[in-house]
CSV table of N, CA, C and O in Angstrom, one decimal:
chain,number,residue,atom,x,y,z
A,1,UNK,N,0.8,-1.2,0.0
A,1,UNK,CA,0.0,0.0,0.0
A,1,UNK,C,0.9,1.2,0.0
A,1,UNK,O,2.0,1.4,0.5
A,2,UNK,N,-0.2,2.3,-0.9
A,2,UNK,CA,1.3,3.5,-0.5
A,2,UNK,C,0.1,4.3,0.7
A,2,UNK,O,-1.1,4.2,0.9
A,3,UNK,N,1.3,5.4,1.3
A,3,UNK,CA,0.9,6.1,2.7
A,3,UNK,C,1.3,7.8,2.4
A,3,UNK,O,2.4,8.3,2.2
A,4,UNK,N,0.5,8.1,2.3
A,4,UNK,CA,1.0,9.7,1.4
A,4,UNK,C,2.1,10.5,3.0
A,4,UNK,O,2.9,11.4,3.0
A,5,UNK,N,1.6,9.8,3.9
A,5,UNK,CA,2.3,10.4,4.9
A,5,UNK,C,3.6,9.7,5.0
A,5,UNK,O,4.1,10.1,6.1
A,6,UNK,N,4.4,9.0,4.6
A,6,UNK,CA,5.4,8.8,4.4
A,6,UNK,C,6.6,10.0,3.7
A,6,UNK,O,6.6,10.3,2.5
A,7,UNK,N,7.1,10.3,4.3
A,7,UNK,CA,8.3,11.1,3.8
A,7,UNK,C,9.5,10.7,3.5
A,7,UNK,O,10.1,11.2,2.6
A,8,UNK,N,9.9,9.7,4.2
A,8,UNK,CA,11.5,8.8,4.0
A,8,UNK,C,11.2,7.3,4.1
A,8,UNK,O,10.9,6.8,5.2
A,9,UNK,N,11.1,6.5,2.8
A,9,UNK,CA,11.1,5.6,2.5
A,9,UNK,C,11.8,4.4,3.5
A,9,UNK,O,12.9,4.9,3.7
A,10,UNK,N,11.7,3.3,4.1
A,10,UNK,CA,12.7,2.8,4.6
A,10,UNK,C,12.7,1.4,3.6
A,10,UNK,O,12.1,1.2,2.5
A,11,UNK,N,13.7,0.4,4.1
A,11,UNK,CA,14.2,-0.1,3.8
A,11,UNK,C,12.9,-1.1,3.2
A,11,UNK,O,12.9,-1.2,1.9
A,12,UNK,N,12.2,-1.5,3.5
A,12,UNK,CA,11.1,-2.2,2.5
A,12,UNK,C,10.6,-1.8,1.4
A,12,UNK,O,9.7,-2.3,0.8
A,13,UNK,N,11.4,-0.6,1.2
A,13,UNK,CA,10.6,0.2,0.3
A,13,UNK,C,11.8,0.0,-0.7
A,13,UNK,O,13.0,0.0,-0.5
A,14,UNK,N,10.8,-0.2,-2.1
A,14,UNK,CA,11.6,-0.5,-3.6
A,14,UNK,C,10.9,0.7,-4.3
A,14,UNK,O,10.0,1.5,-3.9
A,15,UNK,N,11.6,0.5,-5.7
A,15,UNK,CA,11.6,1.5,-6.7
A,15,UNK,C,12.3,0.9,-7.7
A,15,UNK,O,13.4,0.6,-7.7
A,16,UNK,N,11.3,0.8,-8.9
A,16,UNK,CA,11.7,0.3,-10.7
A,16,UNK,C,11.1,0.9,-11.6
A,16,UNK,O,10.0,0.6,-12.1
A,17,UNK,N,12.2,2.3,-12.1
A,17,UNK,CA,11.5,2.6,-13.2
A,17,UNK,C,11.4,2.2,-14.8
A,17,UNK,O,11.8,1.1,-15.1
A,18,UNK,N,11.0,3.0,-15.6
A,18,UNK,CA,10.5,2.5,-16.3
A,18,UNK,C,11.6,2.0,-17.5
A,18,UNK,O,11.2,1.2,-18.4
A,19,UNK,N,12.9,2.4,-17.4
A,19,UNK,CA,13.9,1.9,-17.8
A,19,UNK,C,15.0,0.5,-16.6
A,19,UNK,O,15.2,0.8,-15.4
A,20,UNK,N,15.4,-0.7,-17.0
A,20,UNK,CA,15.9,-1.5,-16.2
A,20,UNK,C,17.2,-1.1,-16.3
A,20,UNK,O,17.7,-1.2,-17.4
A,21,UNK,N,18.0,-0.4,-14.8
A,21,UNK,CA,18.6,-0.1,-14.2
A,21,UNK,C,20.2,-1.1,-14.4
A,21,UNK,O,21.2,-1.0,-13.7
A,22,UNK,N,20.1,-1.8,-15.3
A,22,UNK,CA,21.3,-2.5,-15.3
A,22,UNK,C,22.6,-2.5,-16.2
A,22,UNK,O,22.6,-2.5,-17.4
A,23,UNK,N,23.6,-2.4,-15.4
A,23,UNK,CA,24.9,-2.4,-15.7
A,23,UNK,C,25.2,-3.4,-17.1
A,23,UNK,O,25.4,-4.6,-17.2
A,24,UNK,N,25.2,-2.6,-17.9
A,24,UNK,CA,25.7,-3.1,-19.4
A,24,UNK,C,26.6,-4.3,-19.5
A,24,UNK,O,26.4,-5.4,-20.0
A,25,UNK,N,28.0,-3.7,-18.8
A,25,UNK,CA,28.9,-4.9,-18.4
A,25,UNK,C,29.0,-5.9,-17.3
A,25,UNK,O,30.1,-6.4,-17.0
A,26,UNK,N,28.0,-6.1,-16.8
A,26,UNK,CA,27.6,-7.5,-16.6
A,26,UNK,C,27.2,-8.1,-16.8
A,26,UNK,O,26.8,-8.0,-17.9
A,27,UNK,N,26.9,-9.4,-16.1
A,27,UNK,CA,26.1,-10.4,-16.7
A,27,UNK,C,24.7,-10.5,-15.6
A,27,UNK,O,24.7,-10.3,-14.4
A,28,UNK,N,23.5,-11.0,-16.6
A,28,UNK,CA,22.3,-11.5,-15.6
A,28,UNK,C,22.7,-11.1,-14.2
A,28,UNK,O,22.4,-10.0,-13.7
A,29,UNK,N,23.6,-12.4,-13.4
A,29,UNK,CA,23.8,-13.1,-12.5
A,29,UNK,C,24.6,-11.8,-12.0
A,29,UNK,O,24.1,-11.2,-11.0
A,30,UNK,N,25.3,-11.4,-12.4
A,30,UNK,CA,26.3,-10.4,-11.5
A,30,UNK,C,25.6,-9.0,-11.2
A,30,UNK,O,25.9,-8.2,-10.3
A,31,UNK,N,24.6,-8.8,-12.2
A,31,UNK,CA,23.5,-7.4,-11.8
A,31,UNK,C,22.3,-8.2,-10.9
A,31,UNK,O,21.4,-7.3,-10.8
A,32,UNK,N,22.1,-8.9,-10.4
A,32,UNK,CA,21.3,-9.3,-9.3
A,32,UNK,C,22.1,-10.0,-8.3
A,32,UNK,O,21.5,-10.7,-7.5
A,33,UNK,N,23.4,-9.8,-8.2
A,33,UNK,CA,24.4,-9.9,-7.3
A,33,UNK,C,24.6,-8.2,-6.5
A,33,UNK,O,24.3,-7.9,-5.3
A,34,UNK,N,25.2,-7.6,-7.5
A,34,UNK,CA,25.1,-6.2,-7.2
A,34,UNK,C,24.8,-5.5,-5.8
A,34,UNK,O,25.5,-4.9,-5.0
A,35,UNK,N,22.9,-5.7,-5.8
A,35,UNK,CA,22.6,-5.0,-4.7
A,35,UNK,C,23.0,-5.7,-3.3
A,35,UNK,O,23.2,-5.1,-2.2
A,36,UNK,N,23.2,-7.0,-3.7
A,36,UNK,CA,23.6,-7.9,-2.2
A,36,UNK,C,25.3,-7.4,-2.3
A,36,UNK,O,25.6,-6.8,-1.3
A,37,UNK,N,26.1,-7.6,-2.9
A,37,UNK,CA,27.6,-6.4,-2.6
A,37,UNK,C,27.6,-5.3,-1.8
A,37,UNK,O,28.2,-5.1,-0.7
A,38,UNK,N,26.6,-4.2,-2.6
A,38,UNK,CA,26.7,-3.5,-2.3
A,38,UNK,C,25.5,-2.6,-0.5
A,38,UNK,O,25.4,-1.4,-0.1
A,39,UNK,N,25.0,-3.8,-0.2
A,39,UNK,CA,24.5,-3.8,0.8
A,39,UNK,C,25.7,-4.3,2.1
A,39,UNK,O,25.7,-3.8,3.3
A,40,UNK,N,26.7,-5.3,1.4
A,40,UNK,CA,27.1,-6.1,2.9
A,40,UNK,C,26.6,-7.5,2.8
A,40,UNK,O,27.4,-8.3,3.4
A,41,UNK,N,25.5,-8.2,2.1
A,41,UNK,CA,25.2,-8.9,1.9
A,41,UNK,C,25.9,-10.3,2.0
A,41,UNK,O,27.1,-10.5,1.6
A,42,UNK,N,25.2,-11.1,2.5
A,42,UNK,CA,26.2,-12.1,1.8
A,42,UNK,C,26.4,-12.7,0.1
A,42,UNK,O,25.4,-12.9,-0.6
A,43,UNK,N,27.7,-12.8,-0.2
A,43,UNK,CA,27.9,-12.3,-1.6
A,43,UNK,C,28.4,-14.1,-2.2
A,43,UNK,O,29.1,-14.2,-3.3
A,44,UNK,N,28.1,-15.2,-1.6
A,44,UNK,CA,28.5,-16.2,-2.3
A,44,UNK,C,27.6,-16.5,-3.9
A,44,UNK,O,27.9,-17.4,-4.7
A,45,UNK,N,26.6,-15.7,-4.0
A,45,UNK,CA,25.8,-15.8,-5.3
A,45,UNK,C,24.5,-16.7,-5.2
A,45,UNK,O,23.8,-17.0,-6.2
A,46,UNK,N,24.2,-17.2,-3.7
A,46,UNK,CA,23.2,-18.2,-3.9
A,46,UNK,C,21.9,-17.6,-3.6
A,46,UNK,O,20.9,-18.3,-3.7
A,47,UNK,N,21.9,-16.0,-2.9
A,47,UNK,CA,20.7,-15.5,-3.0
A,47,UNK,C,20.6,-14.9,-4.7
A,47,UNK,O,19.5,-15.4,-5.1
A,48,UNK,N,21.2,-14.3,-5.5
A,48,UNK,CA,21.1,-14.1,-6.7
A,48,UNK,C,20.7,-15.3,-7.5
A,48,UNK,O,19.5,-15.0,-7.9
A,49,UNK,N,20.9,-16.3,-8.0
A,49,UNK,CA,21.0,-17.2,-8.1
A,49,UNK,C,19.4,-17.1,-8.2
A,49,UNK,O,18.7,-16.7,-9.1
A,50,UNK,N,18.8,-17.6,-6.5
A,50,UNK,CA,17.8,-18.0,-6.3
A,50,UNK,C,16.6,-16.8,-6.9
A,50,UNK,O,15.5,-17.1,-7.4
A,51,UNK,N,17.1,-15.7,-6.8
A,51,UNK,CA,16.0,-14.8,-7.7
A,51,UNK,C,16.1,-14.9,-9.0
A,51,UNK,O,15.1,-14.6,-9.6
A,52,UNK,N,16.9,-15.2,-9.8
A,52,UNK,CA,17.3,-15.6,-11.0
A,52,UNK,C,16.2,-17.2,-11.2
A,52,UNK,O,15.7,-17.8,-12.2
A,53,UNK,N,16.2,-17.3,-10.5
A,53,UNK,CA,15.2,-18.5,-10.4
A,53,UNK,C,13.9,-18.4,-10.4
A,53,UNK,O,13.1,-18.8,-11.2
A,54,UNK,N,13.6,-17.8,-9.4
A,54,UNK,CA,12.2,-17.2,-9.1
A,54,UNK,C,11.4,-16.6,-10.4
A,54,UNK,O,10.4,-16.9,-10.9
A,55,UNK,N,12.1,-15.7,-10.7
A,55,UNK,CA,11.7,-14.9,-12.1
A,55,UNK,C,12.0,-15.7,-13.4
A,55,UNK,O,11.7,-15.2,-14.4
A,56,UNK,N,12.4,-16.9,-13.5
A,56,UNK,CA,12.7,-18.2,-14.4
A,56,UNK,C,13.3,-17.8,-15.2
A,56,UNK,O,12.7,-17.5,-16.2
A,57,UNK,N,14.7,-17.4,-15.1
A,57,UNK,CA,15.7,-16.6,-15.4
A,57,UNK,C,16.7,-17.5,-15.3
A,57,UNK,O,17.6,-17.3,-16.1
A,58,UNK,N,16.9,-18.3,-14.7
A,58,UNK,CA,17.7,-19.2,-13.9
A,58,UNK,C,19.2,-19.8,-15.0
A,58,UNK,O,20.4,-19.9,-14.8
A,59,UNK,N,18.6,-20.0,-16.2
A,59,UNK,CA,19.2,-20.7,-17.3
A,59,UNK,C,20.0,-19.2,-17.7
A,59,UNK,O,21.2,-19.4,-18.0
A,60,UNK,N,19.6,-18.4,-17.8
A,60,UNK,CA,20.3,-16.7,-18.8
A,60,UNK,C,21.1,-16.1,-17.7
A,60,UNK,O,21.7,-15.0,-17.9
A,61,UNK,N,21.3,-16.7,-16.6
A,61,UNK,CA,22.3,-15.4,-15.7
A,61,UNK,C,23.6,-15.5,-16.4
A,61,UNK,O,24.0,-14.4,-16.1
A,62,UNK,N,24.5,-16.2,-17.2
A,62,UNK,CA,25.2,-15.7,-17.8
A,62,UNK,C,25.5,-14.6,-19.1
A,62,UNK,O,26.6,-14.2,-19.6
A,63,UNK,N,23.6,-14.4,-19.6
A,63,UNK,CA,23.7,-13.1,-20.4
A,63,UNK,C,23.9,-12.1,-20.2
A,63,UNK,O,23.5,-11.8,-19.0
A,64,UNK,N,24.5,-11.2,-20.8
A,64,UNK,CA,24.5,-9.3,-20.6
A,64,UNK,C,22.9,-8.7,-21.2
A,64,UNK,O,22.0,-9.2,-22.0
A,65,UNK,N,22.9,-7.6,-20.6
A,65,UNK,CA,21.5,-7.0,-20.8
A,65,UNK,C,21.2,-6.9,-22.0
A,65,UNK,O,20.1,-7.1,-22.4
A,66,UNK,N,22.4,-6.4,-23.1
A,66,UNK,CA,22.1,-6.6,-24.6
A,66,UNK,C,21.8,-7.9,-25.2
A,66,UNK,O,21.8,-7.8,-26.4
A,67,UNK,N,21.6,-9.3,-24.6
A,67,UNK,CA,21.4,-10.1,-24.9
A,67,UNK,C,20.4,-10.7,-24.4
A,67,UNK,O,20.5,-11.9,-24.3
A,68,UNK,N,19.1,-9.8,-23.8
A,68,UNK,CA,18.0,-10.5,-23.2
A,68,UNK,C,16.5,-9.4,-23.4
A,68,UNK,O,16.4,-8.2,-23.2
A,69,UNK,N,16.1,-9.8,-23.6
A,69,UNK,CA,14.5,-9.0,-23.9
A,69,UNK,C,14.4,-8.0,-23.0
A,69,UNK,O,14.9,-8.0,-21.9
A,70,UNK,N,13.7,-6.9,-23.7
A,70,UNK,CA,13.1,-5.8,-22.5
A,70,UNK,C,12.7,-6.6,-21.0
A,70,UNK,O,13.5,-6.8,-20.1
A,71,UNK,N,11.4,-7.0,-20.9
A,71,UNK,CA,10.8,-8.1,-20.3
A,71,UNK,C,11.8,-8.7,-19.5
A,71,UNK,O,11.7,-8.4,-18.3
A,72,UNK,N,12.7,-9.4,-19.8
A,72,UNK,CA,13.8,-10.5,-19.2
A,72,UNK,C,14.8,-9.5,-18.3
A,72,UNK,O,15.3,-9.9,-17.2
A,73,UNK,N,14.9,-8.1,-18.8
A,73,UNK,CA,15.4,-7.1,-18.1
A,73,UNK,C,15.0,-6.9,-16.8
A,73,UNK,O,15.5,-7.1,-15.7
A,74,UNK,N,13.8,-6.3,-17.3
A,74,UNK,CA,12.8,-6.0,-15.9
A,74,UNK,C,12.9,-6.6,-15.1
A,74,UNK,O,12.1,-6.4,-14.1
């Protein structure tokens, strides 16, 4: 739900616009690695992976973004 009284978003809170936000030189798997790096995350690749999954992506994480559909972007 949104809450118009919200002024500072916290951490549950996402944002995707209408262009997909990904790093040209990488691959699939390394741009949904990314935000877990760059959080502290744990970075062995098996939460990526698993969203790579989820979104049945699973087989393409070694594509680059120029090699995958608008859609497959997203």
């Amino acid at each position: 739900t949104i809450d118009s009284a919200v002024t500072r978003p916290g951490a549950s809170v996402g944002y995707m616009g209408q262009q997909a936000p990904l790093a040209p030189w990488l691959t699939a798997h390394e741009n949904a690695l990314l935000p877990l790096r760059l959080t502290g995350a744990n970075t062995d690749g098996a939460g990526a992976r698993r969203a790579l999954q989820a979104m049945q992506l699973g087989a393409d994480g070694g594509k680059y973004p120029r090699e995958m559909s608008g859609g497959m972007q997203q």
